Amino acid sequence: MDEHLNKTQRVIGSGLLGTVLLFGVGGIVVYGLEAEQAYQPDALYVEECGACHYAYPPGLLPAASWAGIMRGLEDHFEDNAETDDETAAYVSKYLAENALQMGRPSKWSMLLRNMPTEPPLRITDLPGFIQAHESELELLEGVDLSVGFFSPCEDCHRQADQGLFDKELLSKGYGPTSR
Ligand code: HEC
Ligand code: HEC
């Protein structure tokens, strides 16, 4: 009897374990997919490149643009963003490894549209960026848009810190859907 109970317990036990494993592994797989798409900024990167403005996700620019930015930090859009060699090397590697790239699955592949062979340094100068903001530009027709008008992404995209630029997540008052 005791032995029988033990067997039953063992069966139930392994069933439970199986369930946990199944859901557990499923959870990890789902989590893995989510993690690949979300922006999980690197702490040192944010400290270095988030001091003056929003720390742009590396996936918003091709590696060539990041390399150009990192080469010219002492004259960074008329500002000085120089840092020590060790930090610069770390940041360069982080940017290169996570850059916008053909064939790399990304929420931001629309930014690759009509990418010139020599990509611009600014995200806001990418043809794909301009295309994604066409309806906004139409709305602002006649307004004198200074250089850098679109640079503070977080002004309009309220979840930019999480790398979420979906139309549904615009700040109130911005964009065609919320006006
Ligand atoms: C000392 C302040 C400062 C620091 C530090 C700084 N930036 Fe900037 N960054 C600026 C300014 C100013 C602009 C131009 C903003 C504008 O036109 O409104 C800019 C613009 C940019 C843009 C272009 C945004 C667009 O319009 O598409 C990128 C990309 C960028 N910075 C990346 C970086 C990276 C990477 C680092 C870290 C290595 C960094 N920045 C550190 C001041 C800084
Ligand atoms: C002045 C407000 C404003 C600023 C600043 C702005 N955006 Fe946008 N963005 C919009 C609007 C509005 C749309 C939706 C346009 C449409 O529906 O056609 C949009 C669309 C997008 C999309 C496409 C989203 C989708 O679901 O198709 C991306 C990606 C994006 N923005 C990224 C950025 C990034 C990166 C920055 C900063 C470099 C930025 N935006 C700055 C207003 C802004």
PDB file of C-alpha atoms and ligand atoms in Angstrom:
ATOM      1  CA  MET A   1       0.000   0.000   0.000  1.00  0.00           C
ATOM      2  CA  ASP A   2       2.715   2.354   1.046  1.00  0.00           C
ATOM      3  CA  GLU A   3       4.653   1.383  -2.023  1.00  0.00           C
ATOM      4  CA  HIS A   4       1.564   2.007  -4.218  1.00  0.00           C
ATOM      5  CA  LEU A   5       1.062   5.463  -2.709  1.00  0.00           C
ATOM      6  CA  ASN A   6       4.650   6.278  -3.282  1.00  0.00           C
ATOM      7  CA  LYS A   7       4.312   5.252  -6.888  1.00  0.00           C
ATOM      8  CA  THR A   8       1.230   7.454  -7.299  1.00  0.00           C
ATOM      9  CA  GLN A   9       3.008  10.294  -5.639  1.00  0.00           C
ATOM     10  CA  ARG A  10       5.918   9.773  -7.916  1.00  0.00           C
ATOM     11  CA  VAL A  11       3.633   9.809 -10.973  1.00  0.00           C
ATOM     12  CA  ILE A  12       1.898  12.972  -9.817  1.00  0.00           C
ATOM     13  CA  GLY A  13       5.226  14.399  -8.836  1.00  0.00           C
ATOM     14  CA  SER A  14       6.830  13.846 -12.209  1.00  0.00           C
ATOM     15  CA  GLY A  15       3.652  15.138 -13.893  1.00  0.00           C
ATOM     16  CA  LEU A  16       3.995  18.360 -11.955  1.00  0.00           C
ATOM     17  CA  LEU A  17       7.661  18.553 -12.679  1.00  0.00           C
ATOM     18  CA  GLY A  18       6.871  18.034 -16.363  1.00  0.00           C
ATOM     19  CA  THR A  19       4.318  20.839 -16.284  1.00  0.00           C
ATOM     20  CA  VAL A  20       6.764  23.174 -14.594  1.00  0.00           C
ATOM     21  CA  LEU A  21       9.446  22.308 -17.121  1.00  0.00           C
ATOM     22  CA  LEU A  22       7.065  22.766 -20.038  1.00  0.00           C
ATOM     23  CA  PHE A  23       5.806  26.167 -18.895  1.00  0.00           C
ATOM     24  CA  GLY A  24       9.185  27.107 -17.577  1.00  0.00           C
ATOM     25  CA  VAL A  25      10.908  26.469 -20.875  1.00  0.00           C
ATOM     26  CA  GLY A  26       8.012  28.111 -22.764  1.00  0.00           C
ATOM     27  CA  GLY A  27       8.419  31.122 -20.541  1.00  0.00           C
ATOM     28  CA  ILE A  28      12.100  31.322 -21.283  1.00  0.00           C
ATOM     29  CA  VAL A  29      11.502  31.045 -25.026  1.00  0.00           C
ATOM     30  CA  VAL A  30       8.845  33.798 -24.942  1.00  0.00           C
ATOM     31  CA  TYR A  31      11.017  35.921 -22.707  1.00  0.00           C
ATOM     32  CA  GLY A  32      13.953  35.420 -25.058  1.00  0.00           C
ATOM     33  CA  LEU A  33      11.937  36.713 -28.017  1.00  0.00           C
ATOM     34  CA  GLU A  34      10.679  39.709 -26.064  1.00  0.00           C
ATOM     35  CA  ALA A  35      14.141  40.549 -24.823  1.00  0.00           C
ATOM     36  CA  GLU A  36      15.485  40.572 -28.385  1.00  0.00           C
ATOM     37  CA  GLN A  37      13.037  43.288 -29.425  1.00  0.00           C
ATOM     38  CA  ALA A  38      12.990  45.530 -26.379  1.00  0.00           C
ATOM     39  CA  TYR A  39      15.572  48.201 -25.673  1.00  0.00           C
ATOM     40  CA  GLN A  40      17.605  47.236 -22.660  1.00  0.00           C
ATOM     41  CA  PRO A  41      20.144  49.999 -22.488  1.00  0.00           C
ATOM     42  CA  ASP A  42      23.626  49.356 -21.245  1.00  0.00           C
ATOM     43  CA  ALA A  43      24.347  51.288 -18.034  1.00  0.00           C
ATOM     44  CA  LEU A  44      27.712  52.694 -19.118  1.00  0.00           C
ATOM     45  CA  TYR A  45      26.270  53.649 -22.511  1.00  0.00           C
ATOM     46  CA  VAL A  46      23.455  55.592 -20.854  1.00  0.00           C
ATOM     47  CA  GLU A  47      25.895  57.319 -18.527  1.00  0.00           C
ATOM     48  CA  GLU A  48      28.094  58.367 -21.453  1.00  0.00           C
ATOM     49  CA  CYS A  49      25.612  58.987 -24.229  1.00  0.00           C
ATOM     50  CA  GLY A  50      22.508  59.830 -22.241  1.00  0.00           C
ATOM     51  CA  ALA A  51      24.014  62.787 -20.385  1.00  0.00           C
ATOM     52  CA  CYS A  52      22.940  65.479 -22.871  1.00  0.00           C
ATOM     53  CA  HIS A  53      20.062  63.752 -24.634  1.00  0.00           C
ATOM     54  CA  TYR A  54      18.007  60.566 -24.789  1.00  0.00           C
ATOM     55  CA  ALA A  55      20.375  57.595 -25.083  1.00  0.00           C
ATOM     56  CA  TYR A  56      19.462  56.538 -28.623  1.00  0.00           C
ATOM     57  CA  PRO A  57      19.070  52.766 -28.988  1.00  0.00           C
ATOM     58  CA  PRO A  58      22.009  51.358 -31.031  1.00  0.00           C
ATOM     59  CA  GLY A  59      19.504  49.628 -33.331  1.00  0.00           C
ATOM     60  CA  LEU A  60      18.412  52.987 -34.778  1.00  0.00           C
ATOM     61  CA  LEU A  61      21.589  53.554 -36.824  1.00  0.00           C
ATOM     62  CA  PRO A  62      23.839  51.386 -39.003  1.00  0.00           C
ATOM     63  CA  ALA A  63      27.310  50.547 -37.695  1.00  0.00           C
ATOM     64  CA  ALA A  64      28.955  52.922 -40.213  1.00  0.00           C
ATOM     65  CA  SER A  65      27.055  55.885 -38.733  1.00  0.00           C
ATOM     66  CA  TRP A  66      27.972  54.948 -35.166  1.00  0.00           C
ATOM     67  CA  ALA A  67      31.609  54.583 -36.192  1.00  0.00           C
ATOM     68  CA  GLY A  68      31.477  58.074 -37.720  1.00  0.00           C
ATOM     69  CA  ILE A  69      29.952  59.505 -34.548  1.00  0.00           C
ATOM     70  CA  MET A  70      32.552  57.830 -32.341  1.00  0.00           C
ATOM     71  CA  ARG A  71      35.389  59.166 -34.539  1.00  0.00           C
ATOM     72  CA  GLY A  72      34.202  62.756 -34.136  1.00  0.00           C
ATOM     73  CA  LEU A  73      33.217  63.094 -30.484  1.00  0.00           C
ATOM     74  CA  GLU A  74      35.303  66.235 -29.945  1.00  0.00           C
ATOM     75  CA  ASP A  75      33.107  67.964 -32.535  1.00  0.00           C
ATOM     76  CA  HIS A  76      29.801  66.245 -31.890  1.00  0.00           C
ATOM     77  CA  PHE A  77      27.042  68.297 -33.533  1.00  0.00           C
ATOM     78  CA  GLU A  78      28.787  71.438 -32.316  1.00  0.00           C
ATOM     79  CA  ASP A  79      29.220  70.043 -28.841  1.00  0.00           C
ATOM     80  CA  ASN A  80      32.168  68.273 -27.212  1.00  0.00           C
ATOM     81  CA  ALA A  81      31.302  64.705 -26.188  1.00  0.00           C
ATOM     82  CA  GLU A  82      34.839  63.361 -25.819  1.00  0.00           C
ATOM     83  CA  THR A  83      35.513  60.640 -23.286  1.00  0.00           C
ATOM     84  CA  ASP A  84      38.481  58.502 -22.215  1.00  0.00           C
ATOM     85  CA  ASP A  85      39.801  55.860 -24.611  1.00  0.00           C
ATOM     86  CA  GLU A  86      38.620  52.916 -22.549  1.00  0.00           C
ATOM     87  CA  THR A  87      35.019  54.147 -22.336  1.00  0.00           C
ATOM     88  CA  ALA A  88      35.030  55.107 -26.017  1.00  0.00           C
ATOM     89  CA  ALA A  89      36.219  51.596 -26.953  1.00  0.00           C
ATOM     90  CA  TYR A  90      33.521  49.996 -24.815  1.00  0.00           C
ATOM     91  CA  VAL A  91      30.757  52.212 -26.243  1.00  0.00           C
ATOM     92  CA  SER A  92      31.993  51.706 -29.840  1.00  0.00           C
ATOM     93  CA  LYS A  93      31.846  47.938 -29.428  1.00  0.00           C
ATOM     94  CA  TYR A  94      28.371  48.071 -27.861  1.00  0.00           C
ATOM     95  CA  LEU A  95      27.060  50.272 -30.695  1.00  0.00           C
ATOM     96  CA  ALA A  96      28.639  48.164 -33.449  1.00  0.00           C
ATOM     97  CA  GLU A  97      27.310  44.909 -32.027  1.00  0.00           C
ATOM     98  CA  ASN A  98      23.755  46.190 -31.710  1.00  0.00           C
ATOM     99  CA  ALA A  99      23.536  48.422 -34.767  1.00  0.00           C
ATOM    100  CA  LEU A 100      20.759  48.520 -37.368  1.00  0.00           C
ATOM    101  CA  GLN A 101      21.646  45.910 -39.947  1.00  0.00           C
ATOM    102  CA  MET A 102      20.151  44.226 -42.990  1.00  0.00           C
ATOM    103  CA  GLY A 103      18.993  40.728 -42.131  1.00  0.00           C
ATOM    104  CA  ARG A 104      18.960  41.309 -38.394  1.00  0.00           C
ATOM    105  CA  PRO A 105      15.372  41.008 -37.132  1.00  0.00           C
ATOM    106  CA  SER A 106      14.320  44.338 -35.690  1.00  0.00           C
ATOM    107  CA  LYS A 107      11.289  46.434 -34.821  1.00  0.00           C
ATOM    108  CA  TRP A 108      12.992  49.280 -36.675  1.00  0.00           C
ATOM    109  CA  SER A 109      13.729  47.698 -40.068  1.00  0.00           C
ATOM    110  CA  MET A 110      11.672  50.496 -41.707  1.00  0.00           C
ATOM    111  CA  LEU A 111      14.679  52.714 -41.013  1.00  0.00           C
ATOM    112  CA  LEU A 112      16.686  50.664 -43.524  1.00  0.00           C
ATOM    113  CA  ARG A 113      14.531  51.834 -46.444  1.00  0.00           C
ATOM    114  CA  ASN A 114      16.572  53.500 -49.205  1.00  0.00           C
ATOM    115  CA  MET A 115      19.668  53.479 -47.023  1.00  0.00           C
ATOM    116  CA  PRO A 116      22.515  55.147 -48.950  1.00  0.00           C
ATOM    117  CA  THR A 117      25.910  53.398 -49.121  1.00  0.00           C
ATOM    118  CA  GLU A 118      27.302  56.150 -46.948  1.00  0.00           C
ATOM    119  CA  PRO A 119      24.641  56.526 -44.271  1.00  0.00           C
ATOM    120  CA  PRO A 120      24.159  59.894 -42.514  1.00  0.00           C
ATOM    121  CA  LEU A 121      25.260  60.414 -38.912  1.00  0.00           C
ATOM    122  CA  ARG A 122      21.802  61.433 -37.756  1.00  0.00           C
ATOM    123  CA  ILE A 123      18.909  59.040 -37.262  1.00  0.00           C
ATOM    124  CA  THR A 124      16.675  61.966 -38.230  1.00  0.00           C
ATOM    125  CA  ASP A 125      18.454  62.188 -41.624  1.00  0.00           C
ATOM    126  CA  LEU A 126      17.861  58.541 -42.576  1.00  0.00           C
ATOM    127  CA  PRO A 127      15.512  58.316 -45.575  1.00  0.00           C
ATOM    128  CA  GLY A 128      13.603  55.614 -43.663  1.00  0.00           C
ATOM    129  CA  PHE A 129      13.155  57.963 -40.719  1.00  0.00           C
ATOM    130  CA  ILE A 130      11.855  60.771 -42.913  1.00  0.00           C
ATOM    131  CA  GLN A 131       9.498  58.331 -44.603  1.00  0.00           C
ATOM    132  CA  ALA A 132       8.182  57.094 -41.234  1.00  0.00           C
ATOM    133  CA  HIS A 133       7.439  60.714 -40.283  1.00  0.00           C
ATOM    134  CA  GLU A 134       5.886  61.757 -43.579  1.00  0.00           C
ATOM    135  CA  SER A 135       2.402  62.311 -42.179  1.00  0.00           C
ATOM    136  CA  GLU A 136       3.844  64.313 -39.290  1.00  0.00           C
ATOM    137  CA  LEU A 137       5.826  66.410 -41.761  1.00  0.00           C
ATOM    138  CA  GLU A 138       2.644  67.020 -43.767  1.00  0.00           C
ATOM    139  CA  LEU A 139       0.890  68.225 -40.637  1.00  0.00           C
ATOM    140  CA  LEU A 140       3.767  70.567 -39.891  1.00  0.00           C
ATOM    141  CA  GLU A 141       3.919  71.949 -43.416  1.00  0.00           C
ATOM    142  CA  GLY A 142       4.742  75.623 -43.341  1.00  0.00           C
ATOM    143  CA  VAL A 143       6.318  75.356 -39.886  1.00  0.00           C
ATOM    144  CA  ASP A 144      10.011  76.246 -39.897  1.00  0.00           C
ATOM    145  CA  LEU A 145      11.534  72.996 -38.680  1.00  0.00           C
ATOM    146  CA  SER A 146      15.022  73.682 -37.369  1.00  0.00           C
ATOM    147  CA  VAL A 147      17.750  71.048 -37.535  1.00  0.00           C
ATOM    148  CA  GLY A 148      17.237  68.756 -34.560  1.00  0.00           C
ATOM    149  CA  PHE A 149      13.463  69.240 -34.450  1.00  0.00           C
ATOM    150  CA  PHE A 150      12.909  65.475 -34.427  1.00  0.00           C
ATOM    151  CA  SER A 151      15.992  64.646 -32.328  1.00  0.00           C
ATOM    152  CA  PRO A 152      14.276  64.463 -28.913  1.00  0.00           C
ATOM    153  CA  CYS A 153      12.330  61.294 -29.742  1.00  0.00           C
ATOM    154  CA  GLU A 154      10.958  61.090 -26.204  1.00  0.00           C
ATOM    155  CA  ASP A 155       9.028  64.366 -26.649  1.00  0.00           C
ATOM    156  CA  CYS A 156       6.548  62.583 -28.883  1.00  0.00           C
ATOM    157  CA  HIS A 157       7.213  58.898 -28.241  1.00  0.00           C
ATOM    158  CA  ARG A 158       6.350  58.529 -24.580  1.00  0.00           C
ATOM    159  CA  GLN A 159       7.885  55.052 -24.290  1.00  0.00           C
ATOM    160  CA  ALA A 160      11.093  55.840 -26.172  1.00  0.00           C
ATOM    161  CA  ASP A 161      13.101  54.839 -23.095  1.00  0.00           C
ATOM    162  CA  GLN A 162      11.894  51.290 -23.753  1.00  0.00           C
ATOM    163  CA  GLY A 163      12.572  51.541 -27.468  1.00  0.00           C
ATOM    164  CA  LEU A 164       8.848  51.647 -28.285  1.00  0.00           C
ATOM    165  CA  PHE A 165       7.990  54.027 -31.134  1.00  0.00           C
ATOM    166  CA  ASP A 166       4.629  52.556 -32.119  1.00  0.00           C
ATOM    167  CA  LYS A 167       2.024  54.997 -33.401  1.00  0.00           C
ATOM    168  CA  GLU A 168      -0.257  53.875 -30.587  1.00  0.00           C
ATOM    169  CA  LEU A 169       2.272  55.048 -28.006  1.00  0.00           C
ATOM    170  CA  LEU A 170       2.610  58.698 -28.996  1.00  0.00           C
ATOM    171  CA  SER A 171       2.202  61.427 -26.413  1.00  0.00           C
ATOM    172  CA  LYS A 172      -1.227  63.048 -26.375  1.00  0.00           C
ATOM    173  CA  GLY A 173      -1.440  65.842 -28.905  1.00  0.00           C
ATOM    174  CA  TYR A 174       1.252  64.456 -31.183  1.00  0.00           C
ATOM    175  CA  GLY A 175       0.609  62.729 -34.430  1.00  0.00           C
ATOM    176  CA  PRO A 176      -2.326  62.382 -36.768  1.00  0.00           C
ATOM    177  CA  THR A 177      -4.228  59.876 -34.631  1.00  0.00           C
ATOM    178  CA  SER A 178      -4.287  61.941 -31.454  1.00  0.00           C
ATOM    179  CA  ARG A 179      -4.902  65.411 -32.805  1.00  0.00           C
TER     180      ARG A 179
HETATM  181  C1  HEC B   1      28.000  67.111 -24.329  1.00  0.00           C
HETATM  182  C2  HEC B   1      26.677  66.702 -24.726  1.00  0.00           C
HETATM  183  C3  HEC B   1      26.545  65.417 -25.544  1.00  0.00           C
HETATM  184  C4  HEC B   1      27.028  64.174 -25.243  1.00  0.00           C
HETATM  185  C5  HEC B   1      27.844  63.724 -24.030  1.00  0.00           C
HETATM  186  C6  HEC B   1      26.588  63.301 -26.328  1.00  0.00           C
HETATM  187  N1  HEC B   1      25.835  64.004 -27.238  1.00  0.00           N
HETATM  188 FE1  HEC B   1      24.943  63.258 -28.882  1.00  0.00          FE
HETATM  189  N2  HEC B   1      24.234  65.090 -29.373  1.00  0.00           N
HETATM  190  C7  HEC B   1      24.499  66.249 -28.667  1.00  0.00           C
HETATM  191  C8  HEC B   1      23.913  67.387 -29.371  1.00  0.00           C
HETATM  192  C9  HEC B   1      23.967  68.839 -28.934  1.00  0.00           C
HETATM  193  C10 HEC B   1      23.275  66.852 -30.522  1.00  0.00           C
HETATM  194  C11 HEC B   1      22.474  67.618 -31.568  1.00  0.00           C
HETATM  195  C12 HEC B   1      21.044  67.721 -31.122  1.00  0.00           C
HETATM  196  C13 HEC B   1      20.197  68.593 -32.000  1.00  0.00           C
HETATM  197  O1  HEC B   1      20.499  68.796 -33.185  1.00  0.00           O
HETATM  198  O2  HEC B   1      19.166  69.057 -31.490  1.00  0.00           O
HETATM  199  C14 HEC B   1      23.500  65.414 -30.474  1.00  0.00           C
HETATM  200  C15 HEC B   1      23.013  64.526 -31.430  1.00  0.00           C
HETATM  201  C16 HEC B   1      23.252  63.168 -31.443  1.00  0.00           C
HETATM  202  C17 HEC B   1      22.741  62.262 -32.446  1.00  0.00           C
HETATM  203  C18 HEC B   1      21.866  62.624 -33.640  1.00  0.00           C
HETATM  204  C19 HEC B   1      20.388  62.608 -33.293  1.00  0.00           C
HETATM  205  C20 HEC B   1      19.533  62.846 -34.525  1.00  0.00           C
HETATM  206  O3  HEC B   1      19.186  63.993 -34.805  1.00  0.00           O
HETATM  207  O4  HEC B   1      19.245  61.862 -35.232  1.00  0.00           O
HETATM  208  C21 HEC B   1      23.223  61.014 -32.134  1.00  0.00           C
HETATM  209  C22 HEC B   1      22.961  59.737 -32.904  1.00  0.00           C
HETATM  210  C23 HEC B   1      24.033  61.159 -30.944  1.00  0.00           C
HETATM  211  N3  HEC B   1      24.003  62.481 -30.545  1.00  0.00           N
HETATM  212  C24 HEC B   1      24.715  60.113 -30.347  1.00  0.00           C
HETATM  213  C25 HEC B   1      25.535  60.272 -29.223  1.00  0.00           C
HETATM  214  C26 HEC B   1      26.373  59.228 -28.684  1.00  0.00           C
HETATM  215  C27 HEC B   1      26.524  57.838 -29.257  1.00  0.00           C
HETATM  216  C28 HEC B   1      26.999  59.734 -27.558  1.00  0.00           C
HETATM  217  C29 HEC B   1      27.979  59.054 -26.652  1.00  0.00           C
HETATM  218  C30 HEC B   1      29.227  58.649 -27.223  1.00  0.00           C
HETATM  219  C31 HEC B   1      26.542  61.124 -27.428  1.00  0.00           C
HETATM  220  N4  HEC B   1      25.666  61.406 -28.458  1.00  0.00           N
HETATM  221  C32 HEC B   1      26.908  61.966 -26.409  1.00  0.00           C
HETATM  222  C33 HEC B   1      25.177  66.350 -27.473  1.00  0.00           C
HETATM  223  C34 HEC B   1      25.809  65.313 -26.807  1.00  0.00           C
HETATM  224  C1  HEC B   2       7.420  65.826 -33.191  1.00  0.00           C
HETATM  225  C2  HEC B   2       7.055  64.490 -32.762  1.00  0.00           C
HETATM  226  C3  HEC B   2       8.001  63.339 -33.062  1.00  0.00           C
HETATM  227  C4  HEC B   2       9.354  63.243 -32.777  1.00  0.00           C
HETATM  228  C5  HEC B   2      10.236  64.262 -32.093  1.00  0.00           C
HETATM  229  C6  HEC B   2       9.768  61.916 -33.209  1.00  0.00           C
HETATM  230  N1  HEC B   2       8.714  61.234 -33.754  1.00  0.00           N
HETATM  231 FE1  HEC B   2       8.732  59.347 -34.460  1.00  0.00          FE
HETATM  232  N2  HEC B   2       6.786  59.506 -35.020  1.00  0.00           N
HETATM  233  C7  HEC B   2       5.980  60.608 -34.772  1.00  0.00           C
HETATM  234  C8  HEC B   2       4.662  60.370 -35.348  1.00  0.00           C
HETATM  235  C9  HEC B   2       3.484  61.329 -35.292  1.00  0.00           C
HETATM  236  C10 HEC B   2       4.721  59.090 -35.951  1.00  0.00           C
HETATM  237  C11 HEC B   2       3.614  58.370 -36.700  1.00  0.00           C
HETATM  238  C12 HEC B   2       3.596  58.888 -38.095  1.00  0.00           C
HETATM  239  C13 HEC B   2       2.486  58.289 -38.911  1.00  0.00           C
HETATM  240  O1  HEC B   2       1.526  57.775 -38.361  1.00  0.00           O
HETATM  241  O2  HEC B   2       2.600  58.322 -40.134  1.00  0.00           O
HETATM  242  C14 HEC B   2       6.069  58.579 -35.724  1.00  0.00           C
HETATM  243  C15 HEC B   2       6.514  57.347 -36.168  1.00  0.00           C
HETATM  244  C16 HEC B   2       7.736  56.791 -35.850  1.00  0.00           C
HETATM  245  C17 HEC B   2       8.167  55.458 -36.188  1.00  0.00           C
HETATM  246  C18 HEC B   2       7.322  54.434 -36.952  1.00  0.00           C
HETATM  247  C19 HEC B   2       6.423  53.744 -35.955  1.00  0.00           C
HETATM  248  C20 HEC B   2       5.443  52.783 -36.566  1.00  0.00           C
HETATM  249  O3  HEC B   2       4.742  52.113 -35.780  1.00  0.00           O
HETATM  250  O4  HEC B   2       5.346  52.708 -37.792  1.00  0.00           O
HETATM  251  C21 HEC B   2       9.420  55.279 -35.676  1.00  0.00           C
HETATM  252  C22 HEC B   2      10.285  54.024 -35.747  1.00  0.00           C
HETATM  253  C23 HEC B   2       9.794  56.528 -35.035  1.00  0.00           C
HETATM  254  N3  HEC B   2       8.741  57.416 -35.157  1.00  0.00           N
HETATM  255  C24 HEC B   2      11.006  56.740 -34.424  1.00  0.00           C
HETATM  256  C25 HEC B   2      11.410  57.981 -33.915  1.00  0.00           C
HETATM  257  C26 HEC B   2      12.736  58.241 -33.382  1.00  0.00           C
HETATM  258  C27 HEC B   2      13.846  57.207 -33.266  1.00  0.00           C
HETATM  259  C28 HEC B   2      12.770  59.573 -33.035  1.00  0.00           C
HETATM  260  C29 HEC B   2      13.944  60.359 -32.507  1.00  0.00           C
HETATM  261  C30 HEC B   2      15.177  60.292 -33.258  1.00  0.00           C
HETATM  262  C31 HEC B   2      11.442  60.119 -33.326  1.00  0.00           C
HETATM  263  N4  HEC B   2      10.669  59.140 -33.872  1.00  0.00           N
HETATM  264  C32 HEC B   2      11.066  61.426 -33.090  1.00  0.00           C
HETATM  265  C33 HEC B   2       6.346  61.752 -34.106  1.00  0.00           C
HETATM  266  C34 HEC B   2       7.614  62.069 -33.672  1.00  0.00           C
END
